[in-house]
PDB file of C-alpha atoms in Angstrom:
ATOM      1  CA  MET A  48     -68.574 -48.938  -5.479  1.00 44.00           C
ATOM      2  CA  SER A  49     -69.647 -51.730  -4.206  1.00 45.00           C
ATOM      3  CA  ASP A  50     -67.546 -54.554  -2.926  1.00 50.00           C
ATOM      4  CA  SER A  51     -68.692 -56.903  -5.736  1.00 49.00           C
ATOM      5  CA  VAL A  52     -68.461 -55.234  -8.127  1.00 49.00           C
ATOM      6  CA  THR A  53     -64.713 -54.345  -7.360  1.00 48.00           C
ATOM      7  CA  ASP A  54     -63.849 -57.743  -6.839  1.00 50.00           C
ATOM      8  CA  SER A  55     -65.589 -58.674 -10.380  1.00 51.00           C
ATOM      9  CA  ALA A  56     -63.472 -56.319 -12.078  1.00 52.00           C
ATOM     10  CA  ALA A  57     -60.446 -57.263 -10.670  1.00 51.00           C
ATOM     11  CA  GLU A  58     -60.977 -60.562 -11.076  1.00 54.00           C
ATOM     12  CA  ARG A  59     -61.610 -59.865 -15.117  1.00 57.00           C
ATOM     13  CA  VAL A  60     -58.367 -58.160 -15.016  1.00 53.00           C
ATOM     14  CA  ALA A  61     -57.134 -61.386 -13.288  1.00 50.00           C
ATOM     15  CA  GLN A  62     -58.667 -63.634 -15.602  1.00 53.00           C
ATOM     16  CA  ASN A  63     -57.307 -62.024 -18.888  1.00 58.00           C
ATOM     17  CA  SER A  64     -54.586 -64.866 -19.793  1.00 69.00           C
ATOM     18  CA  VAL A  65     -52.914 -62.897 -22.405  1.00 69.00           C
ATOM     19  CA  PHE A  66     -52.394 -59.833 -20.507  1.00 69.00           C
ATOM     20  CA  GLU A  67     -51.108 -61.481 -17.694  1.00 76.00           C
ATOM     21  CA  ARG A  68     -48.613 -63.166 -20.227  1.00 80.00           C
ATOM     22  CA  PHE A  69     -47.362 -60.051 -20.915  1.00 76.00           C
ATOM     23  CA  ALA A  70     -47.327 -58.508 -16.978  1.00 78.00           C
ATOM     24  CA  ARG A  71     -45.360 -61.788 -16.489  1.00 84.00           C
ATOM     25  CA  ALA A  72     -43.169 -60.900 -19.014  1.00 85.00           C
ATOM     26  CA  GLY A  73     -42.079 -57.591 -17.338  1.00 85.00           C
ATOM     27  CA  TYR A  74     -40.521 -59.666 -14.458  1.00 89.00           C
ATOM     28  CA  VAL A  75     -37.896 -61.312 -17.277  1.00 90.00           C
ATOM     29  CA  THR A  76     -37.515 -58.040 -18.782  1.00 89.00           C
ATOM     30  CA  SER A  77     -36.449 -56.620 -15.564  1.00 89.00           C
ATOM     31  CA  GLY A  78     -34.264 -59.831 -14.258  1.00 92.00           C
ATOM     32  CA  LEU A  79     -32.758 -59.569 -18.057  1.00 91.00           C
ATOM     33  CA  VAL A  80     -31.856 -55.349 -17.476  1.00 91.00           C
ATOM     34  CA  HIS A  81     -30.651 -56.544 -13.478  1.00 93.00           C
ATOM     35  CA  LEU A  82     -28.313 -59.350 -15.215  1.00 94.00           C
ATOM     36  CA  ILE A  83     -27.138 -56.917 -17.312  1.00 92.00           C
ATOM     37  CA  ILE A  84     -26.528 -54.461 -14.801  1.00 92.00           C
ATOM     38  CA  GLY A  85     -24.520 -56.698 -12.581  1.00 93.00           C
ATOM     39  CA  TYR A  86     -22.550 -57.764 -15.801  1.00 93.00           C
ATOM     40  CA  ILE A  87     -21.147 -54.363 -16.590  1.00 93.00           C
ATOM     41  CA  ALA A  88     -20.998 -53.733 -12.434  1.00 92.00           C
ATOM     42  CA  ILE A  89     -18.384 -56.069 -12.469  1.00 94.00           C
ATOM     43  CA  ARG A  90     -17.028 -55.198 -15.756  1.00 93.00           C
ATOM     44  CA  LEU A  91     -15.883 -51.850 -14.141  1.00 91.00           C
ATOM     45  CA  ALA A  92     -14.536 -53.356 -11.212  1.00 92.00           C
ATOM     46  CA  LEU A  93     -11.903 -55.235 -13.605  1.00 91.00           C
ATOM     47  CA  GLY A  94     -10.920 -51.912 -15.534  1.00 88.00           C
ATOM     48  CA  GLY A  95     -13.850 -51.858 -17.897  1.00 86.00           C
ATOM     49  CA  GLY A  96     -16.054 -49.199 -18.851  1.00 83.00           C
ATOM     50  CA  GLY A  97     -20.080 -48.385 -18.632  1.00 82.00           C
ATOM     51  CA  ALA A  98     -22.620 -46.958 -17.131  1.00 84.00           C
ATOM     52  CA  ALA A  99     -24.147 -49.549 -14.578  1.00 83.00           C
ATOM     53  CA  ASP A 100     -27.728 -48.131 -14.451  1.00 84.00           C
ATOM     54  CA  GLN A 101     -30.779 -49.068 -16.493  1.00 85.00           C
ATOM     55  CA  SER A 102     -29.608 -47.113 -19.386  1.00 85.00           C
ATOM     56  CA  GLY A 103     -26.113 -49.031 -19.513  1.00 84.00           C
ATOM     57  CA  ALA A 104     -28.121 -52.019 -19.630  1.00 88.00           C
ATOM     58  CA  LEU A 105     -30.437 -50.625 -22.204  1.00 87.00           C
ATOM     59  CA  ALA A 106     -27.472 -49.133 -24.273  1.00 87.00           C
ATOM     60  CA  GLU A 107     -26.193 -52.233 -24.177  1.00 86.00           C
ATOM     61  CA  LEU A 108     -28.982 -54.680 -25.200  1.00 85.00           C
ATOM     62  CA  ALA A 109     -29.548 -52.293 -28.266  1.00 84.00           C
ATOM     63  CA  SER A 110     -26.146 -52.457 -29.487  1.00 84.00           C
ATOM     64  CA  LYS A 111     -26.740 -56.224 -29.773  1.00 84.00           C
ATOM     65  CA  PRO A 112     -28.101 -58.058 -33.139  1.00 85.00           C
ATOM     66  CA  GLY A 113     -31.673 -58.181 -32.255  1.00 85.00           C
ATOM     67  CA  GLY A 114     -32.038 -55.851 -29.784  1.00 84.00           C
ATOM     68  CA  VAL A 115     -34.193 -52.617 -31.037  1.00 87.00           C
ATOM     69  CA  LEU A 116     -37.206 -55.936 -31.344  1.00 90.00           C
ATOM     70  CA  ALA A 117     -35.973 -56.859 -28.004  1.00 88.00           C
ATOM     71  CA  LEU A 118     -36.795 -52.907 -26.941  1.00 90.00           C
ATOM     72  CA  TRP A 119     -40.007 -52.886 -28.254  1.00 92.00           C
ATOM     73  CA  VAL A 120     -40.816 -56.267 -26.281  1.00 89.00           C
ATOM     74  CA  ALA A 121     -39.802 -55.269 -23.288  1.00 89.00           C
ATOM     75  CA  THR A 122     -41.301 -51.890 -23.815  1.00 91.00           C
ATOM     76  CA  VAL A 123     -44.662 -53.713 -24.476  1.00 90.00           C
ATOM     77  CA  ALA A 124     -43.738 -55.767 -21.214  1.00 89.00           C
ATOM     78  CA  PHE A 125     -43.157 -53.310 -18.736  1.00 89.00           C
ATOM     79  CA  ALA A 126     -46.118 -51.198 -20.308  1.00 90.00           C
ATOM     80  CA  ALA A 127     -48.364 -54.069 -19.233  1.00 87.00           C
ATOM     81  CA  MET A 128     -46.903 -54.680 -15.760  1.00 87.00           C
ATOM     82  CA  ALA A 129     -47.538 -50.711 -14.832  1.00 89.00           C
ATOM     83  CA  LEU A 130     -51.112 -51.421 -16.147  1.00 87.00           C
ATOM     84  CA  TRP A 131     -51.309 -54.846 -13.979  1.00 85.00           C
ATOM     85  CA  ARG A 132     -50.399 -52.655 -10.900  1.00 85.00           C
ATOM     86  CA  LEU A 133     -52.571 -49.918 -11.680  1.00 87.00           C
ATOM     87  CA  ALA A 134     -55.316 -52.563 -11.822  1.00 82.00           C
ATOM     88  CA  GLU A 135     -54.080 -53.580  -8.470  1.00 80.00           C
ATOM     89  CA  THR A 136     -53.873 -50.317  -6.827  1.00 84.00           C
ATOM     90  CA  ILE A 137     -57.598 -49.472  -7.884  1.00 82.00           C
ATOM     91  CA  PHE A 138     -59.382 -53.028  -7.403  1.00 78.00           C
ATOM     92  CA  GLY A 139     -56.445 -54.524  -5.137  1.00 72.00           C
ATOM     93  CA  ARG A 140     -55.073 -58.548  -5.814  1.00 65.00           C
ATOM     94  CA  SER A 141     -57.449 -60.668  -6.800  1.00 59.00           C
ATOM     95  CA  THR A 142     -55.649 -63.340  -4.765  1.00 57.00           C
ATOM     96  CA  ASP A 143     -55.590 -61.551  -0.903  1.00 58.00           C
ATOM     97  CA  PRO A 144     -57.785 -63.005   1.546  1.00 56.00           C
ATOM     98  CA  LYS A 145     -61.051 -60.664   1.521  1.00 57.00           C
ATOM     99  CA  ASP A 146     -61.003 -60.461   5.245  1.00 57.00           C
ATOM    100  CA  GLN A 147     -57.210 -58.888   4.872  1.00 62.00           C
ATOM    101  CA  ASP A 148     -56.538 -56.097   7.259  1.00 67.00           C
ATOM    102  CA  PRO A 149     -57.947 -52.886   6.210  1.00 69.00           C
ATOM    103  CA  MET A 150     -53.914 -50.980   6.809  1.00 74.00           C
ATOM    104  CA  SER A 151     -52.469 -53.929   4.967  1.00 75.00           C
ATOM    105  CA  GLU A 152     -54.557 -53.581   2.424  1.00 73.00           C
ATOM    106  CA  VAL A 153     -53.741 -49.684   2.083  1.00 81.00           C
ATOM    107  CA  PHE A 154     -49.984 -50.518   2.191  1.00 79.00           C
ATOM    108  CA  ASP A 155     -50.466 -52.833  -0.556  1.00 78.00           C
ATOM    109  CA  ARG A 156     -52.414 -50.844  -2.982  1.00 82.00           C
ATOM    110  CA  GLY A 157     -49.492 -47.976  -2.440  1.00 84.00           C
ATOM    111  CA  LYS A 158     -47.030 -50.036  -2.789  1.00 82.00           C
ATOM    112  CA  ALA A 159     -48.510 -51.477  -6.423  1.00 82.00           C
ATOM    113  CA  LEU A 160     -49.456 -47.509  -6.869  1.00 86.00           C
ATOM    114  CA  ALA A 161     -45.398 -46.866  -6.844  1.00 86.00           C
ATOM    115  CA  LEU A 162     -44.402 -50.057  -8.644  1.00 85.00           C
ATOM    116  CA  ALA A 163     -46.952 -48.430 -11.540  1.00 87.00           C
ATOM    117  CA  VAL A 164     -44.822 -45.554 -11.382  1.00 88.00           C
ATOM    118  CA  VAL A 165     -41.642 -47.347 -11.768  1.00 87.00           C
ATOM    119  CA  TYR A 166     -42.377 -49.974 -14.880  1.00 89.00           C
ATOM    120  CA  LEU A 167     -43.963 -46.905 -16.347  1.00 90.00           C
ATOM    121  CA  ALA A 168     -41.250 -44.953 -16.348  1.00 88.00           C
ATOM    122  CA  PHE A 169     -39.175 -47.909 -17.630  1.00 87.00           C
ATOM    123  CA  ALA A 170     -41.688 -48.713 -20.312  1.00 90.00           C
ATOM    124  CA  TYR A 171     -40.952 -45.284 -21.597  1.00 89.00           C
ATOM    125  CA  SER A 172     -37.074 -45.420 -20.919  1.00 88.00           C
ATOM    126  CA  THR A 173     -36.947 -48.265 -22.807  1.00 88.00           C
ATOM    127  CA  LEU A 174     -38.984 -46.717 -25.806  1.00 89.00           C
ATOM    128  CA  GLU A 175     -36.839 -44.389 -25.732  1.00 86.00           C
ATOM    129  CA  PHE A 176     -33.817 -46.127 -27.076  1.00 86.00           C
ATOM    130  CA  THR A 177     -35.811 -48.062 -29.136  1.00 86.00           C
ATOM    131  CA  ARG A 178     -36.843 -44.696 -31.124  1.00 83.00           C
ATOM    132  CA  GLY A 179     -33.126 -43.829 -30.629  1.00 81.00           C
ATOM    133  CA  ARG A 180     -33.484 -41.141 -27.862  1.00 79.00           C
ATOM    134  CA  GLY A 181     -32.566 -43.061 -25.420  1.00 74.00           C
ATOM    135  CA  LYS A 182     -30.360 -41.062 -22.248  1.00 76.00           C
ATOM    136  CA  SER A 183     -28.200 -41.093 -19.706  1.00 74.00           C
ATOM    137  CA  THR A 184     -29.602 -42.112 -15.924  1.00 78.00           C
ATOM    138  CA  GLY A 185     -27.179 -40.563 -14.493  1.00 75.00           C
ATOM    139  CA  GLN A 186     -26.777 -37.610 -16.386  1.00 76.00           C
ATOM    140  CA  GLN A 187     -30.475 -37.405 -16.299  1.00 78.00           C
ATOM    141  CA  ASP A 188     -30.257 -37.601 -12.362  1.00 77.00           C
ATOM    142  CA  ALA A 189     -27.577 -35.162 -11.895  1.00 77.00           C
ATOM    143  CA  GLY A 190     -29.320 -31.935 -14.085  1.00 81.00           C
ATOM    144  CA  ILE A 191     -32.739 -32.591 -12.240  1.00 82.00           C
ATOM    145  CA  SER A 192     -30.951 -33.042  -8.710  1.00 82.00           C
ATOM    146  CA  ALA A 193     -28.634 -29.853  -9.859  1.00 84.00           C
ATOM    147  CA  HIS A 194     -32.171 -27.439 -11.018  1.00 82.00           C
ATOM    148  CA  MET A 195     -33.770 -28.488  -7.405  1.00 86.00           C
ATOM    149  CA  MET A 196     -30.511 -27.515  -5.600  1.00 86.00           C
ATOM    150  CA  GLN A 197     -31.330 -23.976  -6.934  1.00 86.00           C
ATOM    151  CA  SER A 198     -33.642 -23.457  -4.167  1.00 86.00           C
ATOM    152  CA  ALA A 199     -33.924 -24.615  -0.391  1.00 87.00           C
ATOM    153  CA  ALA A 200     -37.388 -25.682  -1.274  1.00 89.00           C
ATOM    154  CA  GLY A 201     -35.878 -28.040  -3.864  1.00 85.00           C
ATOM    155  CA  THR A 202     -33.052 -29.494  -1.507  1.00 87.00           C
ATOM    156  CA  VAL A 203     -35.442 -30.651   1.236  1.00 91.00           C
ATOM    157  CA  ALA A 204     -37.136 -32.479  -1.189  1.00 90.00           C
ATOM    158  CA  LEU A 205     -34.256 -33.796  -2.678  1.00 88.00           C
ATOM    159  CA  VAL A 206     -33.292 -34.455   1.197  1.00 90.00           C
ATOM    160  CA  THR A 207     -36.783 -36.381   1.508  1.00 92.00           C
ATOM    161  CA  ALA A 208     -36.428 -38.370  -2.233  1.00 89.00           C
ATOM    162  CA  GLY A 209     -32.619 -39.985  -0.594  1.00 88.00           C
ATOM    163  CA  LEU A 210     -34.051 -40.855   2.422  1.00 92.00           C
ATOM    164  CA  VAL A 211     -37.263 -42.726   0.814  1.00 91.00           C
ATOM    165  CA  ILE A 212     -34.431 -44.128  -1.848  1.00 91.00           C
ATOM    166  CA  VAL A 213     -32.805 -45.255   1.389  1.00 93.00           C
ATOM    167  CA  ALA A 214     -35.811 -46.300   3.402  1.00 93.00           C
ATOM    168  CA  VAL A 215     -36.925 -48.475   0.122  1.00 92.00           C
ATOM    169  CA  GLY A 216     -33.637 -50.364   0.243  1.00 92.00           C
ATOM    170  CA  GLY A 217     -33.827 -50.532   4.126  1.00 94.00           C
ATOM    171  CA  TYR A 218     -37.321 -52.498   3.292  1.00 93.00           C
ATOM    172  CA  HIS A 219     -36.166 -54.345   0.832  1.00 94.00           C
ATOM    173  CA  VAL A 220     -33.064 -55.720   2.827  1.00 96.00           C
ATOM    174  CA  TYR A 221     -36.006 -56.725   5.117  1.00 95.00           C
ATOM    175  CA  LYS A 222     -37.978 -58.542   2.916  1.00 94.00           C
ATOM    176  CA  GLY A 223     -35.206 -60.540   2.127  1.00 94.00           C
ATOM    177  CA  ALA A 224     -33.467 -61.200   5.252  1.00 95.00           C
ATOM    178  CA  SER A 225     -37.243 -61.668   7.204  1.00 95.00           C
ATOM    179  CA  GLN A 226     -38.185 -63.723   3.775  1.00 93.00           C
ATOM    180  CA  ASN A 227     -41.454 -61.642   3.633  1.00 91.00           C
ATOM    181  CA  PHE A 228     -41.104 -62.099  -0.384  1.00 90.00           C
ATOM    182  CA  LEU A 229     -42.516 -65.458   0.152  1.00 90.00           C
ATOM    183  CA  GLU A 230     -45.672 -64.573   0.749  1.00 87.00           C
ATOM    184  CA  ASP A 231     -46.086 -63.204  -2.755  1.00 85.00           C
ATOM    185  CA  LEU A 232     -45.316 -66.581  -4.633  1.00 86.00           C
ATOM    186  CA  HIS A 233     -47.874 -68.993  -5.371  1.00 84.00           C
ATOM    187  CA  GLY A 234     -46.849 -72.913  -3.089  1.00 79.00           C
ATOM    188  CA  ALA A 235     -44.370 -73.625  -1.343  1.00 79.00           C
ATOM    189  CA  PRO A 236     -40.591 -72.371  -3.368  1.00 85.00           C
ATOM    190  CA  SER A 237     -37.621 -74.336  -3.509  1.00 90.00           C
ATOM    191  CA  ASN A 238     -34.423 -74.104  -1.666  1.00 92.00           C
ATOM    192  CA  VAL A 239     -32.798 -72.355  -4.675  1.00 94.00           C
ATOM    193  CA  VAL A 240     -35.931 -69.680  -5.746  1.00 92.00           C
ATOM    194  CA  ARG A 241     -35.471 -69.290  -1.343  1.00 94.00           C
ATOM    195  CA  THR A 242     -31.852 -68.561  -1.617  1.00 94.00           C
ATOM    196  CA  LEU A 243     -31.928 -66.410  -4.875  1.00 94.00           C
ATOM    197  CA  GLY A 244     -34.643 -64.344  -3.212  1.00 94.00           C
ATOM    198  CA  ILE A 245     -32.890 -63.693  -0.180  1.00 95.00           C
ATOM    199  CA  ALA A 246     -29.807 -62.913  -1.473  1.00 95.00           C
ATOM    200  CA  GLY A 247     -30.766 -60.954  -4.501  1.00 94.00           C
ATOM    201  CA  TYR A 248     -33.472 -58.539  -2.404  1.00 95.00           C
ATOM    202  CA  VAL A 249     -30.636 -58.042   0.631  1.00 96.00           C
ATOM    203  CA  ALA A 250     -27.924 -56.952  -2.006  1.00 93.00           C
ATOM    204  CA  LYS A 251     -30.412 -55.005  -4.058  1.00 93.00           C
ATOM    205  CA  GLY A 252     -31.077 -53.407  -1.117  1.00 94.00           C
ATOM    206  CA  LEU A 253     -28.136 -52.288  -0.320  1.00 93.00           C
ATOM    207  CA  VAL A 254     -27.001 -51.252  -3.167  1.00 91.00           C
ATOM    208  CA  LEU A 255     -30.289 -49.007  -3.240  1.00 91.00           C
ATOM    209  CA  ALA A 256     -29.650 -47.649  -0.030  1.00 92.00           C
ATOM    210  CA  GLU A 257     -26.339 -46.223  -0.714  1.00 89.00           C
ATOM    211  CA  VAL A 258     -27.824 -44.230  -3.413  1.00 89.00           C
ATOM    212  CA  GLY A 259     -30.400 -42.865  -1.329  1.00 89.00           C
ATOM    213  CA  VAL A 260     -27.259 -41.935   1.313  1.00 90.00           C
ATOM    214  CA  LEU A 261     -25.114 -39.866  -1.777  1.00 87.00           C
ATOM    215  CA  VAL A 262     -28.338 -38.604  -3.204  1.00 87.00           C
ATOM    216  CA  VAL A 263     -28.817 -37.045   0.824  1.00 89.00           C
ATOM    217  CA  VAL A 264     -24.973 -35.917   0.781  1.00 88.00           C
ATOM    218  CA  ALA A 265     -25.135 -34.578  -2.600  1.00 85.00           C
ATOM    219  CA  ALA A 266     -28.154 -32.310  -1.485  1.00 85.00           C
ATOM    220  CA  ILE A 267     -26.305 -31.104   2.007  1.00 87.00           C
ATOM    221  CA  VAL A 268     -23.371 -30.291  -0.021  1.00 83.00           C
ATOM    222  CA  SER A 269     -24.990 -29.011  -3.032  1.00 82.00           C
ATOM    223  CA  ASP A 270     -22.903 -31.186  -5.743  1.00 80.00           C
ATOM    224  CA  PRO A 271     -25.323 -32.304  -8.096  1.00 78.00           C
ATOM    225  CA  ASN A 272     -22.411 -34.721  -9.465  1.00 75.00           C
ATOM    226  CA  ARG A 273     -22.954 -36.914  -6.198  1.00 74.00           C
ATOM    227  CA  ALA A 274     -26.400 -37.467  -7.215  1.00 72.00           C
ATOM    228  CA  THR A 275     -26.180 -39.766 -10.253  1.00 75.00           C
ATOM    229  CA  GLY A 276     -27.866 -42.812  -9.418  1.00 80.00           C
ATOM    230  CA  LEU A 277     -26.763 -46.168  -9.427  1.00 84.00           C
ATOM    231  CA  ASP A 278     -24.225 -46.100 -11.621  1.00 82.00           C
ATOM    232  CA  GLY A 279     -22.665 -42.972  -9.326  1.00 83.00           C
ATOM    233  CA  ALA A 280     -23.120 -45.062  -6.242  1.00 85.00           C
ATOM    234  CA  LEU A 281     -21.312 -48.389  -7.721  1.00 86.00           C
ATOM    235  CA  LYS A 282     -18.418 -45.697  -9.170  1.00 86.00           C
ATOM    236  CA  SER A 283     -18.094 -44.258  -5.779  1.00 84.00           C
ATOM    237  CA  LEU A 284     -17.631 -47.723  -4.128  1.00 84.00           C
ATOM    238  CA  LEU A 285     -14.782 -48.712  -6.482  1.00 85.00           C
ATOM    239  CA  SER A 286     -12.831 -45.586  -4.683  1.00 83.00           C
ATOM    240  CA  GLN A 287     -13.182 -47.045  -1.200  1.00 83.00           C
ATOM    241  CA  PRO A 288     -11.110 -49.547   0.290  1.00 84.00           C
ATOM    242  CA  PHE A 289     -11.357 -52.858  -1.078  1.00 87.00           C
ATOM    243  CA  GLY A 290     -14.081 -50.879  -3.507  1.00 86.00           C
ATOM    244  CA  PRO A 291     -13.438 -53.429  -6.753  1.00 91.00           C
ATOM    245  CA  VAL A 292     -14.145 -56.201  -4.268  1.00 93.00           C
ATOM    246  CA  LEU A 293     -17.269 -54.996  -3.108  1.00 91.00           C
ATOM    247  CA  VAL A 294     -18.281 -53.725  -6.345  1.00 92.00           C
ATOM    248  CA  VAL A 295     -18.072 -57.323  -7.576  1.00 94.00           C
ATOM    249  CA  VAL A 296     -20.087 -58.346  -4.795  1.00 93.00           C
ATOM    250  CA  ALA A 297     -22.880 -55.444  -5.606  1.00 92.00           C
ATOM    251  CA  GLY A 298     -22.787 -56.821  -8.704  1.00 93.00           C
ATOM    252  CA  LEU A 299     -23.289 -60.546  -8.124  1.00 94.00           C
ATOM    253  CA  GLY A 300     -26.243 -59.288  -5.700  1.00 94.00           C
ATOM    254  CA  LEU A 301     -27.646 -57.470  -8.924  1.00 94.00           C
ATOM    255  CA  ILE A 302     -27.418 -60.865 -11.537  1.00 95.00           C
ATOM    256  CA  THR A 303     -28.612 -62.864  -8.104  1.00 96.00           C
ATOM    257  CA  TYR A 304     -31.756 -60.729  -8.098  1.00 95.00           C
ATOM    258  CA  GLY A 305     -32.336 -60.997 -11.845  1.00 94.00           C
ATOM    259  CA  LEU A 306     -32.404 -64.986 -11.534  1.00 95.00           C
ATOM    260  CA  TYR A 307     -35.146 -64.634  -8.723  1.00 95.00           C
ATOM    261  CA  SER A 308     -36.982 -61.946 -10.837  1.00 93.00           C
ATOM    262  CA  PHE A 309     -37.208 -64.878 -13.165  1.00 93.00           C
ATOM    263  CA  ALA A 310     -38.723 -66.717 -10.487  1.00 92.00           C
ATOM    264  CA  MET A 311     -40.981 -64.331 -10.049  1.00 91.00           C
ATOM    265  CA  ALA A 312     -42.335 -64.269 -13.554  1.00 88.00           C
ATOM    266  CA  ARG A 313     -43.732 -67.612 -12.767  1.00 88.00           C
ATOM    267  CA  TYR A 314     -44.339 -68.209  -9.024  1.00 88.00           C
ATOM    268  CA  THR A 315     -45.680 -64.283  -8.461  1.00 86.00           C
ATOM    269  CA  LYS A 316     -49.221 -63.824  -7.304  1.00 79.00           C
ATOM    270  CA  MET A 317     -51.027 -62.103  -9.817  1.00 70.00           C
TER     271      MET A 317
END
């Protein structure tokens, strides 16, 4: 396929304003989910209940008036975002410079593919909750981990997955601390947006890194109950010295990332 044909295809996708609006709504929905997860985390630190992960957030949303309708909208938004990222994987981002370094382009397309998979999983999970068949993310993670731990190859794969999650968390911390995320935005963002991005990326990165560490530990000690994702990581943190304070800080960090997601809906290059 020639570069001109590829560029033309990418531009047609980028210029579809209706599709773009739905894709940007994915950031809004992601932001809302992060706000709810952060709220649940703080509630846990204060002695309340709930699951501080995506399934907990979706269940919380579904229980509110109009919640099912909101979940249908979220499903469409997540699906649109997944398709948008898939288009980026195939055609590249139309706003990127034409003389972009080849290795940088490969990295960007690989990241877009990973995000497409993540948003597709979000869309499927949200759809299940709209149909009343949503399941606990933590229980699913533990079940998958238990199955993988039945073989040496599965255990190695689980350790590898944990290390990848740690690496993703580290990348989030780097992206926030270095303010590299500003390259994804149009124009010069305000100090408020910049601050939300720094704090949000660093906080989410640290939480993801803890999730990855617990997955690695779970594989090493053959205890699938340790590999329960974000909710398990936050509840594990509660048992540490100053745990409630740390969980409140983590919750506030996730809320900050959620607020930054609203800014991404407006300013992200697409």
